C-alpha positions as semicolon CSV with decimal commas, in nm:
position;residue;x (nm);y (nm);z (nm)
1;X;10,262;4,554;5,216
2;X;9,888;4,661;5,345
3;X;9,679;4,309;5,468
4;X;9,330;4,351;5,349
5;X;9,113;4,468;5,641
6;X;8,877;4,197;5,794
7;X;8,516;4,269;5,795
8;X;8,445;4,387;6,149
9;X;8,139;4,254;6,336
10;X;7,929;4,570;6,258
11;X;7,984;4,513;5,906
12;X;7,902;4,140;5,785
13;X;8,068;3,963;5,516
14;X;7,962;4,042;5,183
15;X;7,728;3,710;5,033
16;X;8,077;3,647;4,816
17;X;8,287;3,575;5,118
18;X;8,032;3,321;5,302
19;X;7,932;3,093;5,064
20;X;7,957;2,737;5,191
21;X;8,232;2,514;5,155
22;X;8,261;2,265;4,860
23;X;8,343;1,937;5,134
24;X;8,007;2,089;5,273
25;X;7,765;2,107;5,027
26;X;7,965;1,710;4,927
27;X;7,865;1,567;5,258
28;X;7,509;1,731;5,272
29;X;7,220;1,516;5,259
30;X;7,083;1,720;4,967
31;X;7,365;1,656;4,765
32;X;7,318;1,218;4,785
33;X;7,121;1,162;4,513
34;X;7,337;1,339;4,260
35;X;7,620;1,178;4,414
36;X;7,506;0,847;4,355
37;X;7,375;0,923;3,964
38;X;7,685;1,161;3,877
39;X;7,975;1,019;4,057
40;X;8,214;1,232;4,310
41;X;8,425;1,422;4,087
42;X;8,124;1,514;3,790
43;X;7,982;1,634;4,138
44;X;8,267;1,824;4,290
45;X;8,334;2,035;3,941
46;X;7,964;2,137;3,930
47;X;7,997;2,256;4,271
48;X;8,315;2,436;4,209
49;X;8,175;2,604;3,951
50;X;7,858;2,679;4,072
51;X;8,020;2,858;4,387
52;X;8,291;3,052;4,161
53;X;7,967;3,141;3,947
54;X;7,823;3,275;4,292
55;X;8,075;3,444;4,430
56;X;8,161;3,630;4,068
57;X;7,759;3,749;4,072
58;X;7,813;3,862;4,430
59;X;8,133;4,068;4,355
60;X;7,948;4,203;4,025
61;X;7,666;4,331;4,235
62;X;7,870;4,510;4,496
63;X;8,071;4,655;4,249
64;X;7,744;4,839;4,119
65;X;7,632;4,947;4,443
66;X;7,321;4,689;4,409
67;X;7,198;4,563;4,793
68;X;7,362;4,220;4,911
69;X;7,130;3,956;4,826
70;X;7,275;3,796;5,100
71;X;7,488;3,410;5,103
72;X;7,335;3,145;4,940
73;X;7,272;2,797;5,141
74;X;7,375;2,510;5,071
75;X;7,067;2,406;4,933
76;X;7,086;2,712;4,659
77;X;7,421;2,502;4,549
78;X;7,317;2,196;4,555
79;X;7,044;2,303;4,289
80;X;7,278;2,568;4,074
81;X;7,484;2,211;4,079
82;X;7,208;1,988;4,014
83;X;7,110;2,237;3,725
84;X;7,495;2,232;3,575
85;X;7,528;1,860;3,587
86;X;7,173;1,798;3,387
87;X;7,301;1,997;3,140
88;X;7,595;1,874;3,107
89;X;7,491;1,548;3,079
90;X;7,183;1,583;2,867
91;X;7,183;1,411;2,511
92;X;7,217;1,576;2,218
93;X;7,020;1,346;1,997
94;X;6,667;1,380;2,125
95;X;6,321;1,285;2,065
96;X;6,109;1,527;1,937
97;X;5,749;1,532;1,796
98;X;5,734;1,596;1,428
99;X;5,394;1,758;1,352
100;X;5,556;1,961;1,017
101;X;5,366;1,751;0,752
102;X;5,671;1,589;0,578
103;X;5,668;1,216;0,736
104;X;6,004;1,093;0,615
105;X;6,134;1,469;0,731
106;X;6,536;1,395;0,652
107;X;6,688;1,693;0,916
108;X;6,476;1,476;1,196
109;X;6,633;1,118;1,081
110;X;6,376;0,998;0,768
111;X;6,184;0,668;0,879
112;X;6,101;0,555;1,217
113;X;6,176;0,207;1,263
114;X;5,930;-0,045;1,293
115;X;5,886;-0,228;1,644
116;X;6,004;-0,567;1,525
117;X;6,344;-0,389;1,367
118;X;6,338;-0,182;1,747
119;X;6,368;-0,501;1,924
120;X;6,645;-0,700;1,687
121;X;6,856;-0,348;1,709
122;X;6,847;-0,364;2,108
123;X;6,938;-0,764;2,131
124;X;7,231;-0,688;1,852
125;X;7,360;-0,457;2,097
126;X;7,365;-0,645;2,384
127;X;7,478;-0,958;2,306
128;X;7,732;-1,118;2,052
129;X;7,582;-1,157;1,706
130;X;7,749;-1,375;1,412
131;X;7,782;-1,076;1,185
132;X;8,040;-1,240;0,976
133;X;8,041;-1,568;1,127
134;X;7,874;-1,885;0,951
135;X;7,696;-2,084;1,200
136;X;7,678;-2,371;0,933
137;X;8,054;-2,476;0,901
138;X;8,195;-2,251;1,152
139;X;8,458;-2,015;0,896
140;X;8,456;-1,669;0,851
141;X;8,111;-1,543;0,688
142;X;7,996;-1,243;0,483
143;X;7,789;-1,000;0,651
144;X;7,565;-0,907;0,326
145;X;7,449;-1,294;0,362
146;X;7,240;-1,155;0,665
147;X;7,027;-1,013;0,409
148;X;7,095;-1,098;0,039
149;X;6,876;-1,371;0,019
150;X;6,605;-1,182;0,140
151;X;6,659;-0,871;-0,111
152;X;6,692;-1,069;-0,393
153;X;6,385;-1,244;-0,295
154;X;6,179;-0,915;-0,289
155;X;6,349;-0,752;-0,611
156;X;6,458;-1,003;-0,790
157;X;6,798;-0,935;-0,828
158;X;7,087;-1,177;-0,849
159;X;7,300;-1,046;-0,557
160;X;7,339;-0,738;-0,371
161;X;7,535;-0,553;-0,127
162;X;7,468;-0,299;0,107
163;X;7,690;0,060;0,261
164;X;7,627;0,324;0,460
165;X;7,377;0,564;0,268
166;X;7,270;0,565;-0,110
167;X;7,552;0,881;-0,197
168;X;7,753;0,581;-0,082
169;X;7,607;0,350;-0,283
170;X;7,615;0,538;-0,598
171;X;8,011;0,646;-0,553
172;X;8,107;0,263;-0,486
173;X;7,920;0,115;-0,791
174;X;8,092;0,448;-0,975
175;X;8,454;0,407;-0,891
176;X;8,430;-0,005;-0,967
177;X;8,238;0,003;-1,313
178;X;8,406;0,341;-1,484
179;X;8,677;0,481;-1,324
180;X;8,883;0,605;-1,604
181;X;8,560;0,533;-1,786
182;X;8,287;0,774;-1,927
183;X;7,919;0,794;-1,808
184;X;7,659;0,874;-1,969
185;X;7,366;1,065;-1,834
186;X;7,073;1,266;-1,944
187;X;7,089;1,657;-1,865
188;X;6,773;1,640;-1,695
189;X;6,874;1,392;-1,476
190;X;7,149;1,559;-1,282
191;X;7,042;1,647;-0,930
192;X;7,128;1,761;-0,630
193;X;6,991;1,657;-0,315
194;X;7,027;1,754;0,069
195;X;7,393;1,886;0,153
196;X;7,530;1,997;-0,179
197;X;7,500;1,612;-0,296
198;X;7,540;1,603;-0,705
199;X;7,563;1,357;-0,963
200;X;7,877;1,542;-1,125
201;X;8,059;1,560;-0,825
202;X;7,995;1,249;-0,767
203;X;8,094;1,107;-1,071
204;X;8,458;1,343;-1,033
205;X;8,516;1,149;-0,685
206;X;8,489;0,808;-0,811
207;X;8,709;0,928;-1,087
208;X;8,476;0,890;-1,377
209;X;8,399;1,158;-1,651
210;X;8,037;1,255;-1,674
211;X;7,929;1,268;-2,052
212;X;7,587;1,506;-2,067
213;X;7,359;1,426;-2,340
214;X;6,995;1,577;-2,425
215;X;6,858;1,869;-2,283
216;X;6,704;1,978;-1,934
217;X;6,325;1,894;-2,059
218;X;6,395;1,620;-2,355
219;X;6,628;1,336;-2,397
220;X;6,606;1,086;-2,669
221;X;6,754;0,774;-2,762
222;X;6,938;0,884;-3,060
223;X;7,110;1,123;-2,781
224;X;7,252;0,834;-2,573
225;X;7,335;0,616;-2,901
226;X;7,504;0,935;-3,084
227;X;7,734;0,994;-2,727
228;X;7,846;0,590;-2,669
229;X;8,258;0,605;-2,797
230;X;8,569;0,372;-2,668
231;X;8,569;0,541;-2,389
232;X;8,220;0,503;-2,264
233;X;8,215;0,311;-1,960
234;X;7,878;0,255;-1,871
235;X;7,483;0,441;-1,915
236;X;7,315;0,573;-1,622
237;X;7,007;0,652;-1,545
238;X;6,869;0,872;-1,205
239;X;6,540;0,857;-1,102
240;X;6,464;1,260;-1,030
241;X;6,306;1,236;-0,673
242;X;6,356;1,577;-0,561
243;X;6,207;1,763;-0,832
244;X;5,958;1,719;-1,141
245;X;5,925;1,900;-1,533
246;X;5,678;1,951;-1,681
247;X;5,551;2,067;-1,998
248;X;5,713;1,986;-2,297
249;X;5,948;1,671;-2,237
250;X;6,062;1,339;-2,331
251;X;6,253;1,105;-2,148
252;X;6,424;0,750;-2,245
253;X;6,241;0,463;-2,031
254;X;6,468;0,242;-1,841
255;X;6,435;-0,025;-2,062
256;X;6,577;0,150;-2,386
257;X;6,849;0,267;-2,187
258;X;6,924;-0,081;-2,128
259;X;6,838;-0,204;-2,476
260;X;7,172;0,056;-2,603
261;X;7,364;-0,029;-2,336
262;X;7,376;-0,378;-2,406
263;X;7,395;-0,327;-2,776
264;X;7,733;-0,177;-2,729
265;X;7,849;-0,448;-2,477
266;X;7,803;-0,211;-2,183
267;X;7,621;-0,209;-1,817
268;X;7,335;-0,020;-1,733
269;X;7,330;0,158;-1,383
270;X;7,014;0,294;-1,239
271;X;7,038;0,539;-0,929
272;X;6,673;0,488;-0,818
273;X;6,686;0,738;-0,450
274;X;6,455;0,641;-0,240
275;X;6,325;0,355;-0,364
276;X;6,019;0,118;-0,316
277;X;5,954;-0,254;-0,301
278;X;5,579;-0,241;-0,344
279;X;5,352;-0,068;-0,575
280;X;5,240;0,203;-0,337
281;X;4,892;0,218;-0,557
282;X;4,793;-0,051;-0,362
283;X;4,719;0,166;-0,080
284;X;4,585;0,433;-0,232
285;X;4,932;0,674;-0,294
286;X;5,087;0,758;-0,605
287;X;5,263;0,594;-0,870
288;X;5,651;0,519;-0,761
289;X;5,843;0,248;-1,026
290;X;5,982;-0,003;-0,769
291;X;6,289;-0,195;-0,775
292;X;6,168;-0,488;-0,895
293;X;6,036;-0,319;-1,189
294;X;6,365;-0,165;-1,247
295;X;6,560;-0,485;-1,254
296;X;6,295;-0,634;-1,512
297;X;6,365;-0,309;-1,748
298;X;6,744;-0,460;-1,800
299;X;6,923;-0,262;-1,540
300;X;7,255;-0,427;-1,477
301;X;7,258;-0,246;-1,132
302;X;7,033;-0,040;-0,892
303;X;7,105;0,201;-0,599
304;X;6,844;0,301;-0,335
305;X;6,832;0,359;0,034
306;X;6,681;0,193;0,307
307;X;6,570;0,499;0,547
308;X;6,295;0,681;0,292
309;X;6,054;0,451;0,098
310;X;6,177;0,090;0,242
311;X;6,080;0,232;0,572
312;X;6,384;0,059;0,750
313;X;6,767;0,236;0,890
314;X;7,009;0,429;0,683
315;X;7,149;0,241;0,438
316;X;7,249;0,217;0,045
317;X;7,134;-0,129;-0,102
318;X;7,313;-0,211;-0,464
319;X;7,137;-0,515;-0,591
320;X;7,177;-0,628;-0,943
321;X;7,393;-0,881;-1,144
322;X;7,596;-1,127;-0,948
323;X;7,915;-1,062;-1,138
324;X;7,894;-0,684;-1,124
325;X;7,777;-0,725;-0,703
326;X;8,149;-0,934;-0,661
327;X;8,346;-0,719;-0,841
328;X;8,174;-0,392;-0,652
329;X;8,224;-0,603;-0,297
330;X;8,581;-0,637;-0,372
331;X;8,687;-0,283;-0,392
332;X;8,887;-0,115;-0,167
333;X;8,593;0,158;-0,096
334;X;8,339;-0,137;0,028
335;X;8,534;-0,142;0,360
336;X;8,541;0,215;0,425
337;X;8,127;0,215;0,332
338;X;7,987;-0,100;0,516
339;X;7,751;-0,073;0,772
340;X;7,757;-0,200;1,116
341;X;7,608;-0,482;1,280
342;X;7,296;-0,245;1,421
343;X;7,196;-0,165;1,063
344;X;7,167;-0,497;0,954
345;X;7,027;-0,596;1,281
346;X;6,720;-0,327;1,210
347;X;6,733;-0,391;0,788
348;X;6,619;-0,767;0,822
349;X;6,326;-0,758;1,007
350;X;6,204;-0,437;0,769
351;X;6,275;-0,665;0,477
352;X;6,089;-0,968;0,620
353;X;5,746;-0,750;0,681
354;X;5,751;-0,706;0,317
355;X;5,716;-1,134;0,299
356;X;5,326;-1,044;0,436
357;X;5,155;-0,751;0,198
358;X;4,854;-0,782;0,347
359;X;4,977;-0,696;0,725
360;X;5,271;-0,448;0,589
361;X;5,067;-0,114;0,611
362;X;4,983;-0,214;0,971
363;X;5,347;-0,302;1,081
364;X;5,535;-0,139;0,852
365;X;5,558;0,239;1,013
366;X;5,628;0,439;0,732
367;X;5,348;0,266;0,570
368;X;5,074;0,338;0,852
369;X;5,202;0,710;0,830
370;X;5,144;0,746;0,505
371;X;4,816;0,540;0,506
372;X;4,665;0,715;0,813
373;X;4,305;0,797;0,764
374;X;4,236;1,154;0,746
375;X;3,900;1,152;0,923
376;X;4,135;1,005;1,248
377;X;4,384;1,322;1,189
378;X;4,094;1,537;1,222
379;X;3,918;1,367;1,554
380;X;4,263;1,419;1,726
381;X;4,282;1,781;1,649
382;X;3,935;1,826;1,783
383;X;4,037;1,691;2,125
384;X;4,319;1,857;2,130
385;X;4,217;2,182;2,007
386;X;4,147;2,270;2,376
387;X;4,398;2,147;2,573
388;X;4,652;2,339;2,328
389;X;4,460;2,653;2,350
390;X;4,412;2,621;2,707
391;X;4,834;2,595;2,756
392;X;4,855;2,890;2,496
393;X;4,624;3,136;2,670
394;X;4,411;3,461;2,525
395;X;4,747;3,557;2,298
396;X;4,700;3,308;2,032
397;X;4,432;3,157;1,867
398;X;4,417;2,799;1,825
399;X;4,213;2,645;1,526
400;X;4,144;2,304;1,359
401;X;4,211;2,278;1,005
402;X;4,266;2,078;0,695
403;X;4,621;2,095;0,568
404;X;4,853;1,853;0,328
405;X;5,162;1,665;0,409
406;X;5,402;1,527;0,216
407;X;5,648;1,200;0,216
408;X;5,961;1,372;0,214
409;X;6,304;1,294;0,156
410;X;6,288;1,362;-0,179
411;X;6,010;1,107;-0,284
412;X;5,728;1,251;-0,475
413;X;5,774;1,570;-0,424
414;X;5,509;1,714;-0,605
415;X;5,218;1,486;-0,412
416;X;5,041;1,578;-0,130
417;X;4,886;1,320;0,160
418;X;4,527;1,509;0,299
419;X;4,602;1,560;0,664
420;X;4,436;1,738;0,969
421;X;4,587;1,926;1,235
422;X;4,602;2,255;1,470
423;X;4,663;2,576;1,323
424;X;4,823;2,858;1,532
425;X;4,752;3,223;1,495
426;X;4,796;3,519;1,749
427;X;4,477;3,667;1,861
428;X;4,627;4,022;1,773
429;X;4,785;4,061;1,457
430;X;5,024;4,311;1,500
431;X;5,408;4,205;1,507
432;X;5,283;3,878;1,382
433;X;5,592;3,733;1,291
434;X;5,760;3,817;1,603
435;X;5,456;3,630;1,818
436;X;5,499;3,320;1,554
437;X;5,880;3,318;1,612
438;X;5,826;3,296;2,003
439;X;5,546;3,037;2,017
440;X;5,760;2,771;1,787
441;X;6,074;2,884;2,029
442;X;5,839;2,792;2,308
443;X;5,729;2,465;2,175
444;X;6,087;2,369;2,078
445;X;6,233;2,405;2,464
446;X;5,929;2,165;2,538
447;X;6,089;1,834;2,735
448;X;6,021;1,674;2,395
449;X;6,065;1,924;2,162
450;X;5,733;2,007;1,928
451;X;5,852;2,072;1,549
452;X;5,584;2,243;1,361
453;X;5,599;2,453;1,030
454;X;5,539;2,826;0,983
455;X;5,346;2,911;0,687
456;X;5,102;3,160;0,625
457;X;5,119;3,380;0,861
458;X;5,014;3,088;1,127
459;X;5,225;2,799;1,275
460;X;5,084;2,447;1,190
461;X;5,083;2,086;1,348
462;X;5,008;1,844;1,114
463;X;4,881;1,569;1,352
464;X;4,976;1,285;1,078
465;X;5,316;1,151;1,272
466;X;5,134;1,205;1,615
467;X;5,008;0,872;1,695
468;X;4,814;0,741;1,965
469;X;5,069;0,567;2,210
470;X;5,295;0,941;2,180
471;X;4,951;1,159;2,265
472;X;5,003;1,127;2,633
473;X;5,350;1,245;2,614
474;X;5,211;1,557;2,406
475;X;4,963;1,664;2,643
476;X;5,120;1,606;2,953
477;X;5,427;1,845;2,853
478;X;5,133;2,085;2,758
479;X;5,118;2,303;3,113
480;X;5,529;2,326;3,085
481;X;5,512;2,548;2,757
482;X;5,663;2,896;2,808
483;X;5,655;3,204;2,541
484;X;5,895;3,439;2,577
């Protein structure tokens, strides 16, 4: 067996063979801090690694005849360690700025929470809460009674319920009004939304059958009466969101719906989406029938969510009939659905800023968005104009500009909000795309991520979801931008 020669004293140690010791670069004052944050053993793996990482780049570079770099110190690991242990421990859910245009942007979590709904989330979570405990007479409480009287208040509904997300809300009310049971629905009323959600598969999972009626464009009341049998379980109507037709159409009103459905001894169920609890007219933006409304047109039961046009957390609300609400809250499914104690925490004080109209588009975040002046949009992007060209340099041009958002989530999608904001061009428009790709890469590695929206051969930040209080935040990260 031939030993492996020893490197004599005329030829030093490659860098691979004298790196420092782990107990070392442990016990060095450099490596205290991360101690203290990380813990000993998160500590001693990132060392471990870094060195094996070192020593395998060493041995790389000798093996292609490349000039020893020579050993790193102990400092060098302690950084390579530091480096390994932020990433490891760096969230994946982070903040980012969203300057794309679409304020209740669903892929970057829908509505921001307002403060008051901030603070009652953070005390839920640190201290015992009686979620299902009644403080009157001391027995076992409901947790919809955190909210129910305040939802019925606001829509007028008898009772209600809430789950985990309107898909939810729609499959629970489904599977406890018509399983085994037809439903009837308009053709033009069967969507899809985000992530492959639609209405037919829906109704297969909650083991209903779907009964189409009309056509894509028209629908009319002779088409629901002509399709009610002994097997019809209940009417439904979905409010289209997502998508508009125009042109030549007809669609039943809620009301008529409602009118048939009770004529045959049958509910009415109303998917509604988003849904609102104000007239949004009265601040200027379109047209959207609220719930309220929709309970007054005969609808035995309505669906919505509480993350798009409420403004509030992720939730499915079913409000409605008290008889219907107790037979849905005894199924099975209702379990498996609810929603924790930090929804309801953040859905009451959301519902109780709709008690005072006249202060909601101030407190009420989604709201403000919405509501935000455009001449404000467009003094922001004039002071910021420079500071972003200044951090992008001669390669791209950076420009002020008029541009349109939108609400999102599937709400009105065919209205636009006038906005303001900073539109981003290279200065040399060759390989365009290429530039564009690398600038929004750039602004995406940002401590706090920048989301903007390529169109048009330019990359735009709608300034509408920057407010004031995150503009510091914004700049400051400014010098840190890098373009590959």
């Amino acid at each position: 067996m031939t030993d492996t020669a020893a490197p004599s004293a005329a030829s030093p140690a490659p860098s691979a063979l004298r790196l420092p010791a782990v107990d070392k670069v442990l016990l060095s004052a450099d490596m205290l801090a991360l101690r203290e944050r990380h813990g000993l053993d998160a500590c001693t793996q990132a060392v471990r690694e870094s060195l094996a990482q070192m020593r395998a780049d060493a041995q790389e570079r000798l093996r292609s005849g490349e000039p020893d770099a020579g050993a790193p110190g102990i400092t060098e690991v302690v950084q390579a360690a530091g480096l390994r242990l932020a990433q490891r421990f760096a969230p994946r859910l982070r903040t980012v700025f969203n300057l794309t245009g679409t304020v209740l942007h669903t892929n970057l979590g829908r509505a921001l929470l307002p403060q008051e709904a901030v603070d009652a989330v953070v005390a839920a979570m640190t201290a015992p809460a009686n979620l299902e405990y009644d403080l009157e007479d001391g027995g076992r409480g409901d947790r919809d009674d955190l909210i129910e009287s305040l939802v019925c208040e606001l829509t007028g509904a008898e009772a209600c319920t809430v789950v985990n997300n309107n898909a939810a809300a729609v499959l629970l009310t489904l599977a406890t009004l018509a399983a085994g049971r037809e439903v009837i629905v308009s053709r033009g009323e069967l969507v899809e939304i985000g992530g492959a959600f639609r209405i037919p598969d829906m109704m297969t999972r909650a083991g209903a059958t779907l009964v189409e009626v009309g056509t894509t464009n028209r629908t009319h009341a002779r088409d629901y009466e002509g399709a009610v049998g002994e097997h019809t379980g209940l009417l439904m109507k979905v409010h289209c969101s997502n998508y508009a037709i125009t042109g030549f159409t007809k669609a039943v009103s809620d009301a008529e719906v409602a009118s048939i459905a009770h004529a045959h001894g049958l509910q009415m169920v109303v998917d509604l989406g988003s849904g609102t609890l104000v007239d949004l007219r009265e601040w200027g933006l379109p047209y959207e029938v609220t719930v309220r409304e929709t309970i007054e047109s005969g609808a035995d039961i309505v669906t919505f969510s509480g993350d798009k046009l409420l403004g509030g957390p992720q939730a499915g609300l079913i409000v409605g009939r008290k008889d219907l609400i107790a037979r849905i809250k005894k199924h099975p499914l209702k379990r498996a659905l609810r929603v924790s104690k930090l929804t309801l925490a953040a859905l009451e004080p959301t519902l109780r800023l709709y008690l005072h109209p006249e202060k909601l588009a101030e407190r009420l975040t989604t709201l403000r968005l919405f509501t935000r002046p455009q001449a404000d949009m467009q003094a922001r992007a004039q002071a910021l104009q420079p500071l972003v060209q200044q951090a992008l340099g001669s390669r791209y041009v950076v420009e002020t500009a008029e541009m349109n958002s939108q609400i999102g989530s599937g709400a009105l999608p065919v209205e636009n909000l006038p906005s303001w904001g900073l539109r981003l061009h290279p200065a040399d428009g060759r390989q365009a795309g290429r530039q564009l790709t690398r600038l929004e890469a750039g602004l995406r590695s940002l401590p706090r991520p920048v989301i903007g929206r390529l169109h048009d051969d330019a990359l735009w930040l709608d300034l509408r979801c920057l407010e004031a209080a995150d503009e510091p935040a914004f700049t400051e990260q400014l010098p840190l931008l890098h373009i590959a």
